Short mmCIF file of C-alpha atoms and ligand atoms in Angstrom, two decimals:
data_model
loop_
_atom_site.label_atom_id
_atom_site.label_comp_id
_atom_site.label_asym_id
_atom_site.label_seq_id
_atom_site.Cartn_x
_atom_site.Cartn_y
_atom_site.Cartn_z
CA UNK A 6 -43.55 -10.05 -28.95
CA UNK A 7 -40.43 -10.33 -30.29
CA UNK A 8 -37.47 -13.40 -30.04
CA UNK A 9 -35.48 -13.86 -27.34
CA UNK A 10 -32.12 -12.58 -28.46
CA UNK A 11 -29.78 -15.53 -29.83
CA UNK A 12 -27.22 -17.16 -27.81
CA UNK A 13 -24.68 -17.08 -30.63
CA UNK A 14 -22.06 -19.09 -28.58
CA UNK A 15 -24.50 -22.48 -28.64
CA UNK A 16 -23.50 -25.45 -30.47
CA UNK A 17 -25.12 -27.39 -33.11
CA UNK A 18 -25.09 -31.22 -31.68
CA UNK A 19 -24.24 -32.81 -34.53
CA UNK A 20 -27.16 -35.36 -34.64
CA UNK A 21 -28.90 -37.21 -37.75
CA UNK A 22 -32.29 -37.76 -37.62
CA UNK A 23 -31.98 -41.38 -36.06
CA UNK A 24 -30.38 -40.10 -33.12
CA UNK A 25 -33.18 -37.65 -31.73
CA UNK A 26 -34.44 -39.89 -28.86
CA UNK A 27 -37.88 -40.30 -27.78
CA UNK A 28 -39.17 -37.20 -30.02
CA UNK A 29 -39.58 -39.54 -32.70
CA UNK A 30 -42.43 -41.67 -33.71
CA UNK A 31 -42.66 -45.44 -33.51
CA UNK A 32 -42.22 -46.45 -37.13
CA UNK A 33 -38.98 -43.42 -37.77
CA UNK A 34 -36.18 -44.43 -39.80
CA UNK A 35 -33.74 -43.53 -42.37
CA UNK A 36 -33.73 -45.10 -45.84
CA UNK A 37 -31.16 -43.36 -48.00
CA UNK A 38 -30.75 -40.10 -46.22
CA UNK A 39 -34.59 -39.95 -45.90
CA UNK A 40 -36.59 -39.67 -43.11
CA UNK A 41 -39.46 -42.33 -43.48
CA UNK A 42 -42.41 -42.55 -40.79
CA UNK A 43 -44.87 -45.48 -41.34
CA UNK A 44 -42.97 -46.54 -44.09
CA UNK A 45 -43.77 -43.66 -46.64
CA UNK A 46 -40.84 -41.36 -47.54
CA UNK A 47 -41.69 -37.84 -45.96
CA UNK A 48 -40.13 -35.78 -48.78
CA UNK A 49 -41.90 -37.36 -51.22
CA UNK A 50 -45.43 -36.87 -49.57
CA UNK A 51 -44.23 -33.43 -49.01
CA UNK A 52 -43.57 -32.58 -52.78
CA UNK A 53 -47.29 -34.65 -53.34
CA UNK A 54 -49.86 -33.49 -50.81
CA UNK A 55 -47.95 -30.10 -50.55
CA UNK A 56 -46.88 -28.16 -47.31
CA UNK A 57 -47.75 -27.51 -44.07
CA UNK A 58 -48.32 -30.75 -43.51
CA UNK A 59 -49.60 -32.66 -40.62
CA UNK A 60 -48.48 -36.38 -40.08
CA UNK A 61 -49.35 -39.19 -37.78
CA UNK A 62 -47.76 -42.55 -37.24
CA UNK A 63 -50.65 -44.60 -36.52
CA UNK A 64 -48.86 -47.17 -35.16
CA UNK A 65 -47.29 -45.23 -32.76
CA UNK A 66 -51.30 -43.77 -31.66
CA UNK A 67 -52.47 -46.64 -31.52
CA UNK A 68 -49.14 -48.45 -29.31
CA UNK A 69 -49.63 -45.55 -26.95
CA UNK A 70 -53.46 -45.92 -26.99
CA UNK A 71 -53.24 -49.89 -25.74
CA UNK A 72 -49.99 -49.15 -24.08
CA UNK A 73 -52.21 -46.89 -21.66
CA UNK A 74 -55.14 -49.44 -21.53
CA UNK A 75 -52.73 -52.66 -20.68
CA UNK A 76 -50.99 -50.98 -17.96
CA UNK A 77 -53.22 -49.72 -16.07
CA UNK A 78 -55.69 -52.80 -16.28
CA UNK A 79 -53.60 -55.40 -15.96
CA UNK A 80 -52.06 -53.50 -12.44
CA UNK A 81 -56.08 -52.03 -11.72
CA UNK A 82 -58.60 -53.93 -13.51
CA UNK A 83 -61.23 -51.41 -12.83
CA UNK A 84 -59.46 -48.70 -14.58
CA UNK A 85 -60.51 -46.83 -17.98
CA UNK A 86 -58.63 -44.48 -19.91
CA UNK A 87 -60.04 -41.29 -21.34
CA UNK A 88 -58.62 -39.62 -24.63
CA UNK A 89 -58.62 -35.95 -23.54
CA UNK A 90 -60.00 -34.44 -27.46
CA UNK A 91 -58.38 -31.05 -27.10
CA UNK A 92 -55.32 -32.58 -27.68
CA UNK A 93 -55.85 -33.66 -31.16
CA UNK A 94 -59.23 -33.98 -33.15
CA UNK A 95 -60.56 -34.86 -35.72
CA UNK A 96 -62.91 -38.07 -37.29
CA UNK A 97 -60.60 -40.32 -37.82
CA UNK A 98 -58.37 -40.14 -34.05
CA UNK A 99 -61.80 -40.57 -32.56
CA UNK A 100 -62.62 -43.61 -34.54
CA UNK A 101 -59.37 -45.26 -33.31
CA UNK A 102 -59.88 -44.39 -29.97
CA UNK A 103 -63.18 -45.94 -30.08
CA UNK A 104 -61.28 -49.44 -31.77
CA UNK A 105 -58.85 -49.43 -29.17
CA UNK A 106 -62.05 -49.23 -26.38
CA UNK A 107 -60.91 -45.42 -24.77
CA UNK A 108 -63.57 -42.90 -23.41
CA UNK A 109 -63.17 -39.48 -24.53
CA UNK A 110 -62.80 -36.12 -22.87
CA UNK A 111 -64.93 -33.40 -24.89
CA UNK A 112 -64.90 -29.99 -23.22
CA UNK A 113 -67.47 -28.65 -25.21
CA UNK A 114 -70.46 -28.70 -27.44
CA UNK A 115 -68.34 -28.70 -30.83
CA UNK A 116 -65.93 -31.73 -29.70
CA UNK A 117 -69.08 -33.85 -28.66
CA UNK A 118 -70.33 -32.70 -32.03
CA UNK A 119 -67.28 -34.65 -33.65
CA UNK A 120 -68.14 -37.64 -31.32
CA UNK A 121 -71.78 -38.42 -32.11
CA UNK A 122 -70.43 -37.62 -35.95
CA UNK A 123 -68.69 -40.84 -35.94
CA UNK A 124 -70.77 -42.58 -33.33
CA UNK A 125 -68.79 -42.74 -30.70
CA UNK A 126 -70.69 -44.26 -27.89
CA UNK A 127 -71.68 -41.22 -25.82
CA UNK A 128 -72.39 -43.08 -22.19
CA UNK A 129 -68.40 -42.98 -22.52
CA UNK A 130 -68.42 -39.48 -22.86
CA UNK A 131 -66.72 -37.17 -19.93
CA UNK A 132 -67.49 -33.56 -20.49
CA UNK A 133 -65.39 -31.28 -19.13
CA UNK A 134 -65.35 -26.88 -19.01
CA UNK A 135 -65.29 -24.56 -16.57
CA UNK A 136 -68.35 -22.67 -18.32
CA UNK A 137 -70.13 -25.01 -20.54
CA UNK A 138 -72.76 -22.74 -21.45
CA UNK A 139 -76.25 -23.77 -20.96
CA UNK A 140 -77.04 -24.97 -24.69
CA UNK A 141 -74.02 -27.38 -24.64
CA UNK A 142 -74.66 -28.63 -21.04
CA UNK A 143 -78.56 -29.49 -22.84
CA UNK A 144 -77.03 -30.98 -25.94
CA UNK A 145 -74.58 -33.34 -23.65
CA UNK A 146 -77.59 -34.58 -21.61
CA UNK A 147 -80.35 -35.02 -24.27
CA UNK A 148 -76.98 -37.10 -25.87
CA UNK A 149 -76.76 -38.87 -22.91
CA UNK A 150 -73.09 -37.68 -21.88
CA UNK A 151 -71.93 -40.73 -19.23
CA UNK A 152 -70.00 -38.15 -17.25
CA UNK A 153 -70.36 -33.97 -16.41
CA UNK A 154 -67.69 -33.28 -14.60
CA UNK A 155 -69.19 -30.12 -11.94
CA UNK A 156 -66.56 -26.88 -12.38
CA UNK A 157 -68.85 -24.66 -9.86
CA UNK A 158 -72.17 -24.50 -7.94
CA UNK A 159 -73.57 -22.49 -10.19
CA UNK A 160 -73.06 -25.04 -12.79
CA UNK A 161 -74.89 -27.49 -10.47
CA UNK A 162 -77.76 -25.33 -10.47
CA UNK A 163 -78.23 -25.35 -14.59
CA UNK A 164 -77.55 -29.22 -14.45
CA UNK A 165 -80.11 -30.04 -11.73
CA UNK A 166 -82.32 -27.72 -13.48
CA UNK A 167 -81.46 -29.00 -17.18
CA UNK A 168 -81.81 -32.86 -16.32
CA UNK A 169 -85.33 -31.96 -14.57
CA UNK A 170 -86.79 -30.93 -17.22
CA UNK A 171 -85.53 -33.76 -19.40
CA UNK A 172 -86.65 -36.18 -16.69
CA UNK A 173 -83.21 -37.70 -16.51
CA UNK A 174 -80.60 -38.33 -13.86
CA UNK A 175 -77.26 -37.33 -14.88
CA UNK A 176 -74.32 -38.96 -13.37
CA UNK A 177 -71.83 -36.34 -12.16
CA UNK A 178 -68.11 -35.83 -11.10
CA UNK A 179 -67.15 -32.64 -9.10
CA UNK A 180 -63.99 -30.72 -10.19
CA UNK A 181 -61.31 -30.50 -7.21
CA UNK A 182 -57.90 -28.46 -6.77
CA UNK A 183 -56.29 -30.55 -4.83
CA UNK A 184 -53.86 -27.89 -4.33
CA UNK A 185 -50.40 -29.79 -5.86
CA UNK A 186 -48.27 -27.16 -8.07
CA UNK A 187 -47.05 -29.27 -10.65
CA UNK A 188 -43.80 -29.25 -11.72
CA UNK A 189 -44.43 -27.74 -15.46
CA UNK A 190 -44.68 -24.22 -16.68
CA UNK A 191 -47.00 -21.78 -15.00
CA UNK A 192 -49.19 -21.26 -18.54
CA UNK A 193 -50.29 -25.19 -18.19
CA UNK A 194 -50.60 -26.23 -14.41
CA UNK A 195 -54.13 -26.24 -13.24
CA UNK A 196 -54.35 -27.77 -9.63
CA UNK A 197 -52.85 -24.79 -7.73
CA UNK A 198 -55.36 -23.17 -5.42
CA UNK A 199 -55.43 -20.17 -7.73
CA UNK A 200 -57.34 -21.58 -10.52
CA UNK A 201 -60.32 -20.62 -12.89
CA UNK A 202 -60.90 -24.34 -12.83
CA UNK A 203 -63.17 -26.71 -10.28
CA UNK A 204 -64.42 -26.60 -6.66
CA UNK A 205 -61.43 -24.65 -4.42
CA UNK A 206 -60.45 -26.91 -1.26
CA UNK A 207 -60.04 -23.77 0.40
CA UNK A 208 -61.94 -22.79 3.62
CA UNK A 209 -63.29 -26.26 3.18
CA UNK A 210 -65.49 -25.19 -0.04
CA UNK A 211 -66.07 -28.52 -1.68
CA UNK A 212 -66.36 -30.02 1.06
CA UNK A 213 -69.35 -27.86 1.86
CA UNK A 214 -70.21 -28.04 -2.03
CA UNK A 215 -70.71 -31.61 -1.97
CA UNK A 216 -73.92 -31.72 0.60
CA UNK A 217 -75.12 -29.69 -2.37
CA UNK A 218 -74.55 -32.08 -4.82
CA UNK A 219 -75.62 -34.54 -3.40
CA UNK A 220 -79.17 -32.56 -2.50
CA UNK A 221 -79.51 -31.35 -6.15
CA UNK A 222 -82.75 -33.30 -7.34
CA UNK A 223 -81.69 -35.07 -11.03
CA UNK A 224 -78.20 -35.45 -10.33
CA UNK A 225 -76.13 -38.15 -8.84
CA UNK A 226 -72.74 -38.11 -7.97
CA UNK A 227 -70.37 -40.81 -8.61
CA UNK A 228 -67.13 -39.59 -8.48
CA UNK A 229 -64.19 -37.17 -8.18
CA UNK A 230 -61.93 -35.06 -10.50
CA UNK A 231 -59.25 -33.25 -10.10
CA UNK A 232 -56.58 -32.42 -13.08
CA UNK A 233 -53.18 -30.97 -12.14
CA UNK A 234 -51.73 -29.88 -15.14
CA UNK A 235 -49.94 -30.65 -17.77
CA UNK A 236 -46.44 -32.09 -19.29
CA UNK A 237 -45.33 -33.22 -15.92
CA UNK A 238 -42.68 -35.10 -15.85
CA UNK A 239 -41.96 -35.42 -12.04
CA UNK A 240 -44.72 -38.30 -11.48
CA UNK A 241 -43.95 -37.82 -7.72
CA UNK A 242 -46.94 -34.58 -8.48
CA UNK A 243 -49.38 -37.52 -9.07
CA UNK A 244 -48.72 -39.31 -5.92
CA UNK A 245 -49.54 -36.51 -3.69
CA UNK A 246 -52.35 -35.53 -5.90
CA UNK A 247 -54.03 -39.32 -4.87
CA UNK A 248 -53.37 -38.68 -1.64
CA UNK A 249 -55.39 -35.41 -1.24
CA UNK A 250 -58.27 -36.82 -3.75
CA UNK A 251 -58.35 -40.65 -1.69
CA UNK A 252 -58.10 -39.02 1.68
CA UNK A 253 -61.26 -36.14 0.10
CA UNK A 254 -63.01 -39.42 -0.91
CA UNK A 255 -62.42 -40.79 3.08
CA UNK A 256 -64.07 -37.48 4.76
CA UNK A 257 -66.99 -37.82 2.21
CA UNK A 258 -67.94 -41.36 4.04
CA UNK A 259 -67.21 -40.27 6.76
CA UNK A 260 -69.48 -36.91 6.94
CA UNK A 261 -72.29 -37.93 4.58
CA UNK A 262 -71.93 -41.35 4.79
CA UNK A 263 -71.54 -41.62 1.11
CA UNK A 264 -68.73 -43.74 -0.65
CA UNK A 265 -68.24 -42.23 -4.43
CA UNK A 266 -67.43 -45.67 -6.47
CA UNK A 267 -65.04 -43.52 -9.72
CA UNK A 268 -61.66 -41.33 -9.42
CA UNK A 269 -60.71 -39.59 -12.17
CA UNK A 270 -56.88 -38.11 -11.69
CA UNK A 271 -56.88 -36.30 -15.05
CA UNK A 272 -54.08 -35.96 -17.85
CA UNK A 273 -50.98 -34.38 -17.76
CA UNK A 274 -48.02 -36.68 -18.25
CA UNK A 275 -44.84 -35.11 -20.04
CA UNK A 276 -43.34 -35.76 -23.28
CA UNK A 277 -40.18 -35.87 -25.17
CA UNK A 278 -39.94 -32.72 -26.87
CA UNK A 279 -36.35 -32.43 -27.19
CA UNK A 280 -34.03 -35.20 -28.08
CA UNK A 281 -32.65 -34.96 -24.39
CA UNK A 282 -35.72 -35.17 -22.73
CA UNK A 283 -36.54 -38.25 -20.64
CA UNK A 284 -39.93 -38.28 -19.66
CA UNK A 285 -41.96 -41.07 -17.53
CA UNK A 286 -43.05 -44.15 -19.44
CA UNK A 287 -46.54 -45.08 -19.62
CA UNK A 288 -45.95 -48.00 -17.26
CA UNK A 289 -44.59 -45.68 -14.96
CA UNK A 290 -46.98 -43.59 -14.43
CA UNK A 291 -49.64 -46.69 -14.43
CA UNK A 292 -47.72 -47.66 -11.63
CA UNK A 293 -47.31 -44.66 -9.54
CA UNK A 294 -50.80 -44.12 -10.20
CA UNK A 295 -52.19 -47.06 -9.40
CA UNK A 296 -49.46 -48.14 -6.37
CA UNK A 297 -50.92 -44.34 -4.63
CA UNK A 298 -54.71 -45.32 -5.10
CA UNK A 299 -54.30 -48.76 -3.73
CA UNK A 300 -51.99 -47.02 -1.06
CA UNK A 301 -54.15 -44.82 0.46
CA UNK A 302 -57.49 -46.47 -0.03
CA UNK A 303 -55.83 -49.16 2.08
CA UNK A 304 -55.03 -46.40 4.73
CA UNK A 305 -58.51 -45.15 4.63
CA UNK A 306 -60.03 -48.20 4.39
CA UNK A 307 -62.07 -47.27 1.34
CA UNK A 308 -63.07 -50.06 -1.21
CA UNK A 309 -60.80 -49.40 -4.33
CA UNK A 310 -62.84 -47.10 -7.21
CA UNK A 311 -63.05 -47.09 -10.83
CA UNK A 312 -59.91 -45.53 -11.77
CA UNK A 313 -59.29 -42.91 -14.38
CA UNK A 314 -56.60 -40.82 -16.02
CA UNK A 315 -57.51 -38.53 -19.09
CA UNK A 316 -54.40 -38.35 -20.89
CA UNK A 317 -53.82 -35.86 -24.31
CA UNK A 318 -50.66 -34.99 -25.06
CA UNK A 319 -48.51 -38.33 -23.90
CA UNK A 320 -51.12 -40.11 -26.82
CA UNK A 321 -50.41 -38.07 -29.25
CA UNK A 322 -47.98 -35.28 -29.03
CA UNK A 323 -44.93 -37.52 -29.97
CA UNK A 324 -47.07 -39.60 -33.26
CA UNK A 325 -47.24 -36.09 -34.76
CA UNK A 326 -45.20 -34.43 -36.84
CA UNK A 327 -45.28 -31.52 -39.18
CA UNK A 328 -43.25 -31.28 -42.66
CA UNK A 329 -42.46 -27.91 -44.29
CA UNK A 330 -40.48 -26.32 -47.37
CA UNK A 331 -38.04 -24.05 -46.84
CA UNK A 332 -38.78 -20.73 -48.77
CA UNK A 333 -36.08 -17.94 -47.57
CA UNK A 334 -32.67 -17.88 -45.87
CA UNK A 335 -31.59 -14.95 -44.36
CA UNK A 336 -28.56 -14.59 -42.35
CA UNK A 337 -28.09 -11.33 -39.87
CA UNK A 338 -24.56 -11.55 -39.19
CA UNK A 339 -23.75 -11.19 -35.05
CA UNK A 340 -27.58 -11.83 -34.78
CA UNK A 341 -28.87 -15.19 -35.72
CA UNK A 342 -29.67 -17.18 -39.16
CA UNK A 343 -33.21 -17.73 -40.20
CA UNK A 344 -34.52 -20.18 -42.12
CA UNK A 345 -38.14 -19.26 -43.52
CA UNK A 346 -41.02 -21.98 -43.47
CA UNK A 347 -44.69 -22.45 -45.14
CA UNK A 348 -46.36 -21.99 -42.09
CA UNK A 349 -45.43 -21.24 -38.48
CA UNK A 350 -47.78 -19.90 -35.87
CA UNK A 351 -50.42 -20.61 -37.72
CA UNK A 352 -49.62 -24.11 -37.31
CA UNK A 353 -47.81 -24.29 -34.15
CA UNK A 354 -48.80 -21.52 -31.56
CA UNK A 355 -46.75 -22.90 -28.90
CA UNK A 356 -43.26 -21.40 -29.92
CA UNK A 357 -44.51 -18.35 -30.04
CA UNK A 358 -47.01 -18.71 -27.20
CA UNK A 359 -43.96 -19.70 -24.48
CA UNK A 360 -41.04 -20.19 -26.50
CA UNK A 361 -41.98 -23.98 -26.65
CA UNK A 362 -38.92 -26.36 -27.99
CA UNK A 363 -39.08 -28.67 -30.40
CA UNK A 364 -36.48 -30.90 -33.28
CA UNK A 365 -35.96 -29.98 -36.18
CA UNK A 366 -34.47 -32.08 -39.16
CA UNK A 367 -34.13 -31.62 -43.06
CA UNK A 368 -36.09 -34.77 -44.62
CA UNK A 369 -34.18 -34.87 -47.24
CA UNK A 370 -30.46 -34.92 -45.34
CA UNK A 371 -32.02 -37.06 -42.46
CA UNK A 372 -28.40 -39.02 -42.55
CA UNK A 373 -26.75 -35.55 -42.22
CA UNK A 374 -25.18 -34.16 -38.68
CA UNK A 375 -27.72 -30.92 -37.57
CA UNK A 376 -24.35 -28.62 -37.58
CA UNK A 377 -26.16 -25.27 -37.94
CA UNK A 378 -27.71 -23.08 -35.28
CA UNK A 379 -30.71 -21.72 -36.75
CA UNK A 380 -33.98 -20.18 -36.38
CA UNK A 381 -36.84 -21.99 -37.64
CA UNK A 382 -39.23 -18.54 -38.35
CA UNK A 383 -42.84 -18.26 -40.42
CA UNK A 384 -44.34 -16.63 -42.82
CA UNK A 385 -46.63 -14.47 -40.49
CA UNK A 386 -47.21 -10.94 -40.02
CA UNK A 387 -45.26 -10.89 -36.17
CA UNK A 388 -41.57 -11.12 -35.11
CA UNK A 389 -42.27 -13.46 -32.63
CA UNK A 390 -43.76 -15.96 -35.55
CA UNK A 391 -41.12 -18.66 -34.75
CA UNK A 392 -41.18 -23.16 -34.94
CA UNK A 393 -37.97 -23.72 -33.35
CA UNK A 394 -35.49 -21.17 -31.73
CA UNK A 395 -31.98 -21.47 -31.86
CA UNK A 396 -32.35 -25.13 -33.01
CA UNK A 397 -29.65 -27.71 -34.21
CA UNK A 398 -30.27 -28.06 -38.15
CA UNK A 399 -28.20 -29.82 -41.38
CA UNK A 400 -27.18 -26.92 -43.85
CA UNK A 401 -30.46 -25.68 -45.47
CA UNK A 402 -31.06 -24.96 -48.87
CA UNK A 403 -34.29 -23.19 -50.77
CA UNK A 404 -36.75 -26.05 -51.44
CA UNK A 405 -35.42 -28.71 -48.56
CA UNK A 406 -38.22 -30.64 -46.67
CA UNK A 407 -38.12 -29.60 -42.97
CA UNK A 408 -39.57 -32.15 -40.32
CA UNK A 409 -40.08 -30.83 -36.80
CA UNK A 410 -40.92 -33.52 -34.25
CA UNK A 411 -43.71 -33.68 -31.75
CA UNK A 412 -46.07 -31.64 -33.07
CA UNK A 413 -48.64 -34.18 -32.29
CA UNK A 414 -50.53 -32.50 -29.67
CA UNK A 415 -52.13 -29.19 -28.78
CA UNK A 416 -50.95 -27.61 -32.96
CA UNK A 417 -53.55 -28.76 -34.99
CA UNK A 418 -56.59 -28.18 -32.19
CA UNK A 419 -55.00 -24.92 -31.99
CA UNK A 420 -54.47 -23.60 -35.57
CA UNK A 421 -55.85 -20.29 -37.25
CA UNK A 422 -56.28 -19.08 -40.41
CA UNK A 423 -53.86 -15.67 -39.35
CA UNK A 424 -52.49 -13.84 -42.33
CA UNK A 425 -55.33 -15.82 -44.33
CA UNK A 426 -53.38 -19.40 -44.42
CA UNK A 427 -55.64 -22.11 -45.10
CA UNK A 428 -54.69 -24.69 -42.09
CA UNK A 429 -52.66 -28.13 -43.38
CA UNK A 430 -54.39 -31.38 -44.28
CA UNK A 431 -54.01 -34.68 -41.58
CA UNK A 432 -52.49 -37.29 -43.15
CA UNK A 433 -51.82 -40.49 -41.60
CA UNK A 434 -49.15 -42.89 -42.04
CA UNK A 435 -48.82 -47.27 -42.26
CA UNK A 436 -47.25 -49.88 -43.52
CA UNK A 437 -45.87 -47.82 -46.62
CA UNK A 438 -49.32 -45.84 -47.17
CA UNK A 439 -50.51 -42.72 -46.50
CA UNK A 440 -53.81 -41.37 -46.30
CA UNK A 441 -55.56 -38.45 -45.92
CA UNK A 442 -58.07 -37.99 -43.00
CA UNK A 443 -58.21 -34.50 -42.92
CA UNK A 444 -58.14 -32.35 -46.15
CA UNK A 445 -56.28 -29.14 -46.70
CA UNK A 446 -58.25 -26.36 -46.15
CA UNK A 447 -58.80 -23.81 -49.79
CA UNK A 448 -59.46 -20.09 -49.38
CA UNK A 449 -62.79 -20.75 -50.70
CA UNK A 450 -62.85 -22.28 -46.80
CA UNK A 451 -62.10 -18.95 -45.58
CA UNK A 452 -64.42 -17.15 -46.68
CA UNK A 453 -67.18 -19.15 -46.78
CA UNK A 454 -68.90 -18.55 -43.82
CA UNK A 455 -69.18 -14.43 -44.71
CA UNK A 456 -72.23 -13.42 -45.87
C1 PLP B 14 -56.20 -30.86 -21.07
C2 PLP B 14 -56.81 -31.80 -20.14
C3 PLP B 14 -56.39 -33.12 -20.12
C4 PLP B 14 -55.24 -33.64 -20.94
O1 PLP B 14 -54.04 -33.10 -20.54
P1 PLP B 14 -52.66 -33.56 -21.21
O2 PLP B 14 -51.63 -32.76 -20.53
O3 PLP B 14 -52.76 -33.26 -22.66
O4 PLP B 14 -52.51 -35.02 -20.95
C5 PLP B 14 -57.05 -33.98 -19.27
N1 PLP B 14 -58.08 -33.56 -18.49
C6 PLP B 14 -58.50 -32.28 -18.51
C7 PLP B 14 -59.63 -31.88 -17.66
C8 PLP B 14 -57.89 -31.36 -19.33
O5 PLP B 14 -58.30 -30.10 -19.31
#
């Protein structure tokens, strides 16, 4: 697919780095027309761990990480927050969500792999899929998994079956659409009733599906799940996705006399990725959350449950960022100016995916107004290879340090090796030091599982 044609009557807005908004990590700044994260000069680590480059502020992680636990416990004590994986992963994000006392989302065998590889406690693993294949639902339980959240009845059937044979009891969530359309892009929303995803509420289907769960010799249920989508910013989708979930909760009393103790509302909240966005705060969304659950328990008399929320992309997305050299300029006069990066969809398959936004700035003029319309292209094999279309940018020249903001979440889980590019090292960011957690992959890597 090719670019959406250029709308050569746009403006460049003039910004310096400092004035991008909430796109920009915690620790940001500008130290003689630098851009500095976590204290350490971005061009500089550019020019010595080389580019495409990953780059986390782990101050920012780990402020969003306790930001999410403090609100919500100290408005719902019973509450838990789970890092959804598939967001961002690797050893060392898990190890901090462990520190900061999260649970973890792992949708399939490969990201529990990465959890037992640094320990993390597995009773405070959720696992989540809507066809975990047989072998992974067996490696989860002989783990001992806390959570499998139920997509389907016929997954019932393999986890009854699997945790019979082991001679366990696995606690078990079911999978609901509540039914909400989110307000986000079609690609990303999940709880609509046309979904490959959980237990429809359709012709009363889980409602029906739960007399089976609860029949299924060596499982137990103990809660609810439903997940609505994701980068949401009206929170008002949240609300009404309580309601159906509480008043779901109320019928299951009420018809099988069984009161599930745990609600689990899922991920989703939006983030900045443009310097005008405004998304919800954490605390907002604590509170909308936890002001609907409290709401309509109260209605349905229900005793309030363990609450919840499995958030990805609002932990991570906006501590991210990725730093490139610029290679090639090429101007198409009447068409549109490109400037040509180290990397591209390779890196960050979201642009070219559904034109996803995202900031641009030159590290190296970070005191600069953006006064150029550019776009940000690749070096892959595809005219739709793009970072940023039509962005604001300072003047480029061969050899500048490009920063684009917000590439925290959903990039790195979702890099390839297309057009043979080894995928960029991790590196995080403090207090003036940087340190790599991931290393840079070599083209002996790509090759080196052929035989
Ligand atoms: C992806 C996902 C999340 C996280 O969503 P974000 O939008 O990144 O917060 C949470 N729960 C489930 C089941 C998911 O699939």
């Amino acid at each position: 697919m090719s670019l959406p044609a250029s709308d050569l009557t746009k403006k460049a807005d003039n910004r310096t780095a400092d004035q991008l908004g909430a796109v920009l990590p915690a620790t940001a700044e500008v130290r003689d027309g630098h851009l500095f994260i976590g204290g350490v000069d971005m061009v500089q680590l550019a020019r010595t761990q080389g580019t495409a480059l990953y780059v986390f502020d782990e101050a920012d992680l780990r402020g969003r990480m306790e930001a999410y636990r403090d609100e919500f416990a100290k408005r719902y004590p019973n509450s838990d927050i789970i890092y959804a994986s598939k967001a961002f992963l690797n050893k060392e994000v898990l190890r901090l969500a462990n520190a900061e006392g999260l649970c973890l989302d792992v949708s399939g065998g490969g990201e529990l792999a990465c959890a037992q590889a640094v320990g993390f406690p597995t009773a405070r693993v959720f696992m989540h899929g809507n066809n975990k294949t047989p072998q992974e639902l067996e490696e989860a339980m002989s783990a001992g998994v806390g959570r499998i959240v139920l997509d389907s009845r016929l997954e019932l059937a393999r986890v009854s079956e699997i945790a019979q044979r082991l001679g366990i009891v696995q606690d078990v969530y079911m999978r609901i659409t509540p039914g909400v359309e989110a307000d986000t892009h079609e690609y990303i929303r999940t709880g609509c009733e046309d979904s490959k995803f959980g237990f429809t509420m359709r012709e009363d289907f889980a409602y029906k599906c739960v007399a089976d769960v609860l029949a299924a010799p060596g499982v137990r249920l103990v809660g609810l799940h439903c997940h609505i989508g994701s980068q949401i910013f009206a929170l008002h989708s949240f609300r009404e996705a309580a309601a159906v979930m509480v008043d779901f909760m109320a019928r299951i009393r009420d018809g099988y006399g069984v009161t599930l103790g745990e609600l689990d509302l899922g991920g989703g909240l939006g983030i900045a990725y443009t310097a005008d966005h405004e998304p919800s705060s954490i605390a907002d969304f604590a509170e909308v959350t936890t002001a609907a659950v409290k709401d309509f328990c109260g209605q349905h008399g229900l005793p309030l449950p363990r609450l919840l929320v499995e958030p990805g992309r609002s932990l991570v997305a906006n501590a991210g960022v990725t730093l490139y050299t610029v290679g090639i300029l090429k101007t198409l006069p009447g068409i549109r100016k490109y400037v040509a990066v180290d990397g591209g969809m390779s890196d960050n398959i979201r642009t070219a995916l559904y034109h996803a936004e995202y900031e641009p700035v030159i590290a190296n003029k970070a005191d600069q107004p953006r006064t150029e319309i550019v776009t940000l292209c690749g070096k892959h094999c595809e005219s739709g290879d793009a970072v940023v279309i039509d962005g604001s940018l300072q003047p480029a020249e061969l050899g500048d340090i490009v920063c684009v903001f917000g590439t925290g979440a959903y990039n790195m889980t979702m890099a390839s090796n297309y057009n043979g590019q080894p995928r960029p090292a991790v590196v995080f960011v403090k207090d003036g030091q940087a340190r790599v957690v991931t290393r840079r992959e070599t083209y002996a890597d790509l090759y080196a599982r052929d035989l």
